[in-house]
Coordinates of N, CA and C in Angstrom, one line a residue:
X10 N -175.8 -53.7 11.3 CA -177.0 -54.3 11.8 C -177.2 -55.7 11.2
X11 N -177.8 -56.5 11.7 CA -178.1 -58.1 11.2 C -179.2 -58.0 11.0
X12 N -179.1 -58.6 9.6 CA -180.4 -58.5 8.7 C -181.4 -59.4 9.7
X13 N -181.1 -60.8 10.3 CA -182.3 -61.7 10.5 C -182.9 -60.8 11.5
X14 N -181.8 -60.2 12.8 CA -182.5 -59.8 14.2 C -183.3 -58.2 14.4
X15 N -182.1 -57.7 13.3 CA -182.2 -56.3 13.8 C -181.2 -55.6 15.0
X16 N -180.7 -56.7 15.6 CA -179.3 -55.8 16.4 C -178.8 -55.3 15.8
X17 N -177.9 -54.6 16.5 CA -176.7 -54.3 15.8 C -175.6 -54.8 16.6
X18 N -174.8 -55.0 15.9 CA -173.1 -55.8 16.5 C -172.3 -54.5 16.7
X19 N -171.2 -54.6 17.9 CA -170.6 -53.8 18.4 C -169.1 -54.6 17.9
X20 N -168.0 -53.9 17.4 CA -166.9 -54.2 16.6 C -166.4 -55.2 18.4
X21 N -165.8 -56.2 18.1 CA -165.0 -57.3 19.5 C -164.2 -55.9 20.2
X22 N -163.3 -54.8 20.2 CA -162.2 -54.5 20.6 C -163.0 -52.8 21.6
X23 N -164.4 -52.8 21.1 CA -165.0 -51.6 21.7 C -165.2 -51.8 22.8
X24 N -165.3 -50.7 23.7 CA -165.2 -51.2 25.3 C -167.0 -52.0 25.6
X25 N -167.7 -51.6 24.5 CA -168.9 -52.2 25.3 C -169.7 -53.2 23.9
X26 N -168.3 -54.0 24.3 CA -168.7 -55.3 23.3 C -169.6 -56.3 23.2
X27 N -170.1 -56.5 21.7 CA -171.4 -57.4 21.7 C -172.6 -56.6 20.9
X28 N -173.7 -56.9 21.0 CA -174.6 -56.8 20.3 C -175.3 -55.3 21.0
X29 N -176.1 -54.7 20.7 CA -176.7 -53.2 21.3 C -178.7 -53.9 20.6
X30 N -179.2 -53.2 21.8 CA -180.6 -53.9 21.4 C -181.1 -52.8 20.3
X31 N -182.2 -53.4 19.6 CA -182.9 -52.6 18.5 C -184.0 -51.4 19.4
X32 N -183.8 -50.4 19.0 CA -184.5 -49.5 19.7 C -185.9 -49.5 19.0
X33 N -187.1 -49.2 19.9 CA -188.4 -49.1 19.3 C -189.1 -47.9 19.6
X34 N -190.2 -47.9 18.6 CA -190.7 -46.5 18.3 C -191.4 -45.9 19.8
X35 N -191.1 -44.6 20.0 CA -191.7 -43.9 21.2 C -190.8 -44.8 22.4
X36 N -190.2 -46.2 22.6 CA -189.3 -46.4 23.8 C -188.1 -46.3 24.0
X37 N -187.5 -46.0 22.4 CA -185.8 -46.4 22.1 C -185.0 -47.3 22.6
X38 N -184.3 -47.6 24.0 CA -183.7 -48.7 24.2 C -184.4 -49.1 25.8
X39 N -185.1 -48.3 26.1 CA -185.7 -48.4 27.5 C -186.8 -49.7 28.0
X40 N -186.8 -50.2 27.0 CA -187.8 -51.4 27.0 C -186.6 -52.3 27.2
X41 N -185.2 -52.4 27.5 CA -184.4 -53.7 27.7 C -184.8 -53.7 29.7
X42 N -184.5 -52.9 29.9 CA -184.4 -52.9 31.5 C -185.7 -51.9 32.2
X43 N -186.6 -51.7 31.1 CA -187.6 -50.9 31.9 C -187.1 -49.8 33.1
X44 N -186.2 -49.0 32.5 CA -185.7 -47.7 32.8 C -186.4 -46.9 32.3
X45 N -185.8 -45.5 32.8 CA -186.2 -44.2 32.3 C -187.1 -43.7 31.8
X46 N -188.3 -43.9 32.6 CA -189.3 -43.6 32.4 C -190.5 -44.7 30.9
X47 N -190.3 -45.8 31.1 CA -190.6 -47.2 30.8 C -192.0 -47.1 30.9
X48 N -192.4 -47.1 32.2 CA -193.9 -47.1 32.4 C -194.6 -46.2 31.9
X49 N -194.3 -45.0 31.7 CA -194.8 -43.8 31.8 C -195.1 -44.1 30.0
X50 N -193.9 -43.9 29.5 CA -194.2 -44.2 28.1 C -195.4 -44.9 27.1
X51 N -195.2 -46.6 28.3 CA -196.1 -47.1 27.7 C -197.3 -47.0 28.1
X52 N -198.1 -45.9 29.1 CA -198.9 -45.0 29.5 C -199.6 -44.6 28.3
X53 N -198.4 -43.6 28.2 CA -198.9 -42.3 27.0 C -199.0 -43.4 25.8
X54 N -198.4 -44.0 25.1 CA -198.7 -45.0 24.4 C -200.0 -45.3 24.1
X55 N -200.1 -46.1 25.4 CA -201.7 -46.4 25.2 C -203.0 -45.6 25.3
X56 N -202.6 -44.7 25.8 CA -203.4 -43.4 26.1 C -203.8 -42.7 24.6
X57 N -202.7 -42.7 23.9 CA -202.2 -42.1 22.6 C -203.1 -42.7 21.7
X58 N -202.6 -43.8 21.3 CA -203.4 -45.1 20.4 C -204.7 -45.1 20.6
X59 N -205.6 -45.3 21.9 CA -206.7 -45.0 22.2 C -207.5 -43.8 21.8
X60 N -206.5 -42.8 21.7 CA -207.4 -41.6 21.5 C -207.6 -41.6 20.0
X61 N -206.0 -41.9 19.2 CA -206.1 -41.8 17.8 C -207.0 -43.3 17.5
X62 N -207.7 -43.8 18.2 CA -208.8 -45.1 18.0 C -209.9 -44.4 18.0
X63 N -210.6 -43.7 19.2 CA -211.7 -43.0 19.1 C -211.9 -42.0 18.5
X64 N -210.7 -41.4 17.7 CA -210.5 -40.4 16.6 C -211.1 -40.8 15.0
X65 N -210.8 -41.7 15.3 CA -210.6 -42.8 13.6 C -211.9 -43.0 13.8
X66 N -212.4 -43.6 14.8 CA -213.9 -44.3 14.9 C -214.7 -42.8 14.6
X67 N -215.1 -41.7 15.1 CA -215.8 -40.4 14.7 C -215.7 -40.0 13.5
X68 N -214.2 -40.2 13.2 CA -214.1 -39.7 11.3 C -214.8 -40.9 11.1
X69 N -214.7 -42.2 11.1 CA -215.7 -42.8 10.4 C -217.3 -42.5 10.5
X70 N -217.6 -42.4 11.3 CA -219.1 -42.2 11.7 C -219.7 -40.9 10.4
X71 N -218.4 -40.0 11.1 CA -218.9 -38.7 9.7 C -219.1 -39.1 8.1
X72 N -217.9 -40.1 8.1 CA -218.4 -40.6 6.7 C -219.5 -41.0 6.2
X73 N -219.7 -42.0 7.5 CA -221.3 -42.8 7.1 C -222.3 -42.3 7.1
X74 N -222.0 -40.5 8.1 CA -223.3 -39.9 7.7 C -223.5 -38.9 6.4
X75 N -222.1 -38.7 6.1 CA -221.8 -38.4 4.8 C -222.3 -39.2 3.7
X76 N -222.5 -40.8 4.0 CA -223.4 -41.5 2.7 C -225.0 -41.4 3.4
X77 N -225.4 -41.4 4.2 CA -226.8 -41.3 4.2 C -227.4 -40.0 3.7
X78 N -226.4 -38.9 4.2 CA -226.6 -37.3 3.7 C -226.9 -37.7 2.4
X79 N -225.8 -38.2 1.3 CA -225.7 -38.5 0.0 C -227.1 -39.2 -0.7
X80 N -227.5 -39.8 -0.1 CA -228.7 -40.6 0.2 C -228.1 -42.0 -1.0
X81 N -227.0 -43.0 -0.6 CA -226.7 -43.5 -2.3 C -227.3 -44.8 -2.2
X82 N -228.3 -45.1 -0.6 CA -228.8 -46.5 -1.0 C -228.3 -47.6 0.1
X83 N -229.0 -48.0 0.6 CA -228.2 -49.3 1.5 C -227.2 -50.3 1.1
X84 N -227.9 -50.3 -0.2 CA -226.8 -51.1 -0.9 C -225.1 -50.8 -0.4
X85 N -224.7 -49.4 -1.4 CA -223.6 -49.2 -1.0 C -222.8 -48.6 0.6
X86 N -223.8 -48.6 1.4 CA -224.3 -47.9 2.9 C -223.4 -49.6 3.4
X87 N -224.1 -50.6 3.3 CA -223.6 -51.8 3.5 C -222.0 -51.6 3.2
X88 N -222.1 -52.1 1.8 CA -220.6 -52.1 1.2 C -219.6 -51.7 1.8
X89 N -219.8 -50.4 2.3 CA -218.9 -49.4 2.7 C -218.3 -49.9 4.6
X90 N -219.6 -50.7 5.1 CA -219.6 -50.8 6.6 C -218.6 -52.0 6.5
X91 N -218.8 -53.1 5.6 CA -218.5 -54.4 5.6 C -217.2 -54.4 5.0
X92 N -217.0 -53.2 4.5 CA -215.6 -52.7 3.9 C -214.6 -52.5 4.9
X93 N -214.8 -52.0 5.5 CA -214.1 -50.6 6.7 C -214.2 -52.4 8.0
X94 N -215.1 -53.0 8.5 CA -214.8 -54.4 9.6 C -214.1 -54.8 9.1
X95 N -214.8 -55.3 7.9 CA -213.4 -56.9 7.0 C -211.7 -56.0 7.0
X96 N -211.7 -55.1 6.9 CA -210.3 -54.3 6.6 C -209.4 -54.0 8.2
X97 N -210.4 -54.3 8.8 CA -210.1 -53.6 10.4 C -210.0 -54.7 10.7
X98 N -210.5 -55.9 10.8 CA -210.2 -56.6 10.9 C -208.7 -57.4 10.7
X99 N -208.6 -57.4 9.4 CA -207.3 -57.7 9.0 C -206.5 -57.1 9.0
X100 N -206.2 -55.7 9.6 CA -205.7 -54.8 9.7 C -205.2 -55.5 11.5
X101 N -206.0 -55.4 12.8 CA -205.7 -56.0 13.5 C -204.9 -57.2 13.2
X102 N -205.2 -58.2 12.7 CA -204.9 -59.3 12.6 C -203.3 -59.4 12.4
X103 N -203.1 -58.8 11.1 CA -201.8 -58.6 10.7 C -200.8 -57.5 11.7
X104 N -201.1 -56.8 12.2 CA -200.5 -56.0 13.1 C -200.1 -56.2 14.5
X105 N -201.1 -57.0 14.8 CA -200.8 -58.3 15.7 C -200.0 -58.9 15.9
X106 N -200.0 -59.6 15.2 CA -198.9 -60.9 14.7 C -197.6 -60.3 14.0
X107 N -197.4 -59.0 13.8 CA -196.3 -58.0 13.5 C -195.4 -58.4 14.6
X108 N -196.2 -58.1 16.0 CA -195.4 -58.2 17.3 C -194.8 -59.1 17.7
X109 N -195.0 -60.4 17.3 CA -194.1 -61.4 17.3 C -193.7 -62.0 16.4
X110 N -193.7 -61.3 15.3 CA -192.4 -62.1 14.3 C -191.8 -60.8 12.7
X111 N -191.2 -61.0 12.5 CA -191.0 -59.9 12.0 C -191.4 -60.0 10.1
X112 N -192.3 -58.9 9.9 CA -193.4 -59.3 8.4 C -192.3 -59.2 7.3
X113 N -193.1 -60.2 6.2 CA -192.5 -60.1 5.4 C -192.8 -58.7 4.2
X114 N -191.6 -58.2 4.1 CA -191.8 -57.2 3.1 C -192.7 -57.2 2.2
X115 N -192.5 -58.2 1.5 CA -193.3 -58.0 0.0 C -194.5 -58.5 0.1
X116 N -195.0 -59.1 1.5 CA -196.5 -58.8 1.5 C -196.8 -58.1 2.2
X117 N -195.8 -57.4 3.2 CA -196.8 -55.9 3.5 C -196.9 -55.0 2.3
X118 N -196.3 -54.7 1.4 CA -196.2 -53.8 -0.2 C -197.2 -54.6 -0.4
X119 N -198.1 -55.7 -0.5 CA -199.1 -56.1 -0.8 C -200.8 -55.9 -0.3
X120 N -200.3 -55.6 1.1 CA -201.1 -55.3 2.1 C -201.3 -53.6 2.4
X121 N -200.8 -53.1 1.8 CA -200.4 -52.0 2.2 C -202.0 -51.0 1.7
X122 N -202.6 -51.1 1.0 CA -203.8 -50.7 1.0 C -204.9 -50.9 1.5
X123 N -204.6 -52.5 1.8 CA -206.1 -52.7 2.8 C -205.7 -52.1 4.2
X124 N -204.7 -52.2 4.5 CA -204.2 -52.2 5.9 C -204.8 -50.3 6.3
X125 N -204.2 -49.8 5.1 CA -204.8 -47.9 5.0 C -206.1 -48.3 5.4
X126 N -207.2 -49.1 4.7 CA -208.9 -49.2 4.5 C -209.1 -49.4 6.6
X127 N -207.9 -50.4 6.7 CA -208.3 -51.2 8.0 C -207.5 -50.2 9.3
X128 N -207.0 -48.8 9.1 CA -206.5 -48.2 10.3 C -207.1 -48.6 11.7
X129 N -208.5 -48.4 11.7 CA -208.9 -48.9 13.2 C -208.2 -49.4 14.0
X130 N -208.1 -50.4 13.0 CA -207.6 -52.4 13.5 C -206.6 -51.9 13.9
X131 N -205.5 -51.6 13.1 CA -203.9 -51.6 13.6 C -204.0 -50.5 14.8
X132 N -204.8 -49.2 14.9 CA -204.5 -48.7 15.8 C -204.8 -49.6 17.1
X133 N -206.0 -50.2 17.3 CA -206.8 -50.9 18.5 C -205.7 -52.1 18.6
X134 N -205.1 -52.7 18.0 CA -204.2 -53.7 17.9 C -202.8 -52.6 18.8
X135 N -202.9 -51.6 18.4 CA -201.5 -51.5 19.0 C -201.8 -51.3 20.7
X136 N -203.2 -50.4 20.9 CA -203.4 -49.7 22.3 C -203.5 -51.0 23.2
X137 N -204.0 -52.5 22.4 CA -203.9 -53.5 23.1 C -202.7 -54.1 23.9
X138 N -201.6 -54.1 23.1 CA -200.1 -54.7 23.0 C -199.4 -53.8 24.1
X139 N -200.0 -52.4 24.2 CA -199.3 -51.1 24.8 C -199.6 -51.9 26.3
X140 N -200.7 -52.4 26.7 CA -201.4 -52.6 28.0 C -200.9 -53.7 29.0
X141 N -199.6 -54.6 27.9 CA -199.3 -55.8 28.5 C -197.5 -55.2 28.4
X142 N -196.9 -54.6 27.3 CA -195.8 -54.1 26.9 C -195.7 -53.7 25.7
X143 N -194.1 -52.8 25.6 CA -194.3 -51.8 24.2 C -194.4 -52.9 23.5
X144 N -195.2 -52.5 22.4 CA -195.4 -53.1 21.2 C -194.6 -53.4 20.0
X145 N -193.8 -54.9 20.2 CA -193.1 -55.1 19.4 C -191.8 -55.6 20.8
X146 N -191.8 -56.0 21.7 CA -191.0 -56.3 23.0 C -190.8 -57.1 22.7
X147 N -191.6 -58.2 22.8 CA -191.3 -59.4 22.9 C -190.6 -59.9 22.1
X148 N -190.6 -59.7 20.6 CA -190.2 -59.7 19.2 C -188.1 -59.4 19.6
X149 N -188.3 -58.1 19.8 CA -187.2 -57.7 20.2 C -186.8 -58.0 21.3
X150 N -186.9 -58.8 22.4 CA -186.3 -59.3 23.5 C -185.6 -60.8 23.2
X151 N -186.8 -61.2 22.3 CA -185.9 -62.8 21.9 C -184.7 -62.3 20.9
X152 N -184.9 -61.5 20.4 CA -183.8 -61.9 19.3 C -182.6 -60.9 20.1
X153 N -182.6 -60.1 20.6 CA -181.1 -59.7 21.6 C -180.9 -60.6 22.5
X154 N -181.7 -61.2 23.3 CA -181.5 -62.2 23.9 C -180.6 -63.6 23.3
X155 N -180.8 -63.5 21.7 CA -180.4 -64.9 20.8 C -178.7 -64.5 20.8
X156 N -178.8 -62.9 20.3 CA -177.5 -62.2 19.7 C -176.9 -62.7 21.1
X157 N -177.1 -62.0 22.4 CA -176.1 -62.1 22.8 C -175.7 -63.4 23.3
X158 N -176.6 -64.6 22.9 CA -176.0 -66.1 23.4 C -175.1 -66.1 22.7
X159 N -175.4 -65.7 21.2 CA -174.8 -65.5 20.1 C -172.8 -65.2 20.3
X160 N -173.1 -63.9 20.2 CA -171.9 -63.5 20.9 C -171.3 -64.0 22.1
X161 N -171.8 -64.4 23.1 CA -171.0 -65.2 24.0 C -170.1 -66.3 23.9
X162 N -171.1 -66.8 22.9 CA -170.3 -68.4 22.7 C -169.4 -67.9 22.0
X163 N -169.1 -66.5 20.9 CA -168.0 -66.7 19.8 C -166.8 -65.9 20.6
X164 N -167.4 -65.0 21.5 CA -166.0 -64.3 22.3 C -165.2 -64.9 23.5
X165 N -166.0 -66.4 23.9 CA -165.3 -67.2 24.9 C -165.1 -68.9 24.1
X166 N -165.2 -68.6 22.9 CA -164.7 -70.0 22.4 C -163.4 -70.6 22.4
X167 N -162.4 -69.0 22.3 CA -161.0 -69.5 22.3 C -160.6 -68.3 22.8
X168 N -159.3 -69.0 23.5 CA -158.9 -67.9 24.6 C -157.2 -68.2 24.1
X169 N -156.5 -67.5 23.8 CA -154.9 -67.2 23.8 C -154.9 -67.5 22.3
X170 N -153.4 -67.8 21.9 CA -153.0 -68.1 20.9 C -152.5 -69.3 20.3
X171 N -153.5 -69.9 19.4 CA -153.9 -71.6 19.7 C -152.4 -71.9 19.0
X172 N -151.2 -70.9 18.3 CA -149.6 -71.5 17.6 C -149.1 -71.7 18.7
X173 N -148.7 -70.9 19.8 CA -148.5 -71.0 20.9 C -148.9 -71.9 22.1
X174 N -149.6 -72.7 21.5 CA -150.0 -73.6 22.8 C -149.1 -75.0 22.6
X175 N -149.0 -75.5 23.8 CA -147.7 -77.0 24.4 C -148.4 -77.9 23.6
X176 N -147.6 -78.1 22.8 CA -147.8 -79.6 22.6 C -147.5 -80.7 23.2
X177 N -148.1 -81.7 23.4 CA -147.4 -83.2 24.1 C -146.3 -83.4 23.3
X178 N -145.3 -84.4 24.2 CA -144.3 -84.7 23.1 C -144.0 -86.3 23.4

C-alpha cells in the first residue's frame, strides 16, 4: 500500500495491473463505479448516522436531566452545555475536513478526547457527507485517480528493449 494515497499497487506482471482503489467503511470498493448496490448503502448510511445522531442527542438530554435531578447549580448546568457545543462543534469541524484530506496522526492522538466529548458533531458531520456521497469519496477518488495517472505514465514510458534498439550509423 502507498503510504501518501492509500492504494495499493498491483505487482506490473499481474493480469490486473496497476493500482486497486482504497476500500471504505460500509462501501468497500463500490464507491469507484457506483455499483452493487451504491445507492442503497449510502441510504442506510445516512439513515444509520441519523439515528445514532438522535440517539446521542437523547443520551444527552438524560444527562442534563441527570444534572438538574442532581440539583449542582447553573453554574456547572452551563459548563456542561457549553462543553458538549464547543466539542460538537469541533468534533464536526474536524471530521469534516477528514473527508478531504487525509488527518494527521499525531493530532488526532491529540484530539482524540475532545472529539469522544464532541460525538454529535462527527456523527451529524458524517449523516451530512452520506447525503451528497460516501464519506471520505472524494478524498479517495483523487488520489486513485492520481495513482493511476501515476502508473500509466510509468508502464507506457518505455516500450522494448532500449540494448537492442538501431542505432544511426
Amino acid at each position: 500500500m502507498s503510504d501518501e494515497s492509500g492504494t495499493q499497487d498491483i505487482p506490473a506482471g499481474s493480469p490486473e495491473g496497476g493500482p486497486r482503489p482504497e476500500p471504505i467503511r460500509f462501501f468497500g470498493t463500490t464507491w469507484v463505479d457506483h455499483d452493487n448496490g451504491y445507492a442503497l448503502r449510502r441510504a442506510g448510511v445516512a439513515a444509520g448516522s441519523l439515528a445514532a445522531t438522535v440517539a446521542s442527542c437523547l443520551i444527552l438530554r438524560f444527562a442534563y436531566e441527570g444534572l438538574q435531578i442532581a440539583d449542582t447549580g447553573s453554574f456547572v448546568t452551563v459548563l456542561v452545555i457549553a462543553m458538549f457545543a464547543i466539542c460538537s462543534a469541533l468534533a464536526f469541524r474536524n471530521t469534516w475536513d477528514g473527508f478531504g484530506r487525509r488527518p494527521d496522526p499525531d493530532r488526532q492522538a491529540s484530539l482524540r478526547g475532545l472529539l469522544a466529548i464532541g460525538f454529535v458533531g462527527s456523527l451529524l458531520a458524517y449523516f451530512l457527507r452520506s447525503l451528497t456521497e460516501a464519506p471520505g469519496e472524494k478524498l479517495h477518488r483523487q488520489e486513485y485517480e492520481s495513482a493511476r495517472r501515476q502508473h500509466e505514465k510509468r508502464s507506457t514510458r518505455r516500450t522494448g528493449n532500449p540494448s537492442k534498439k538501431k542505432r544511426p550509423r
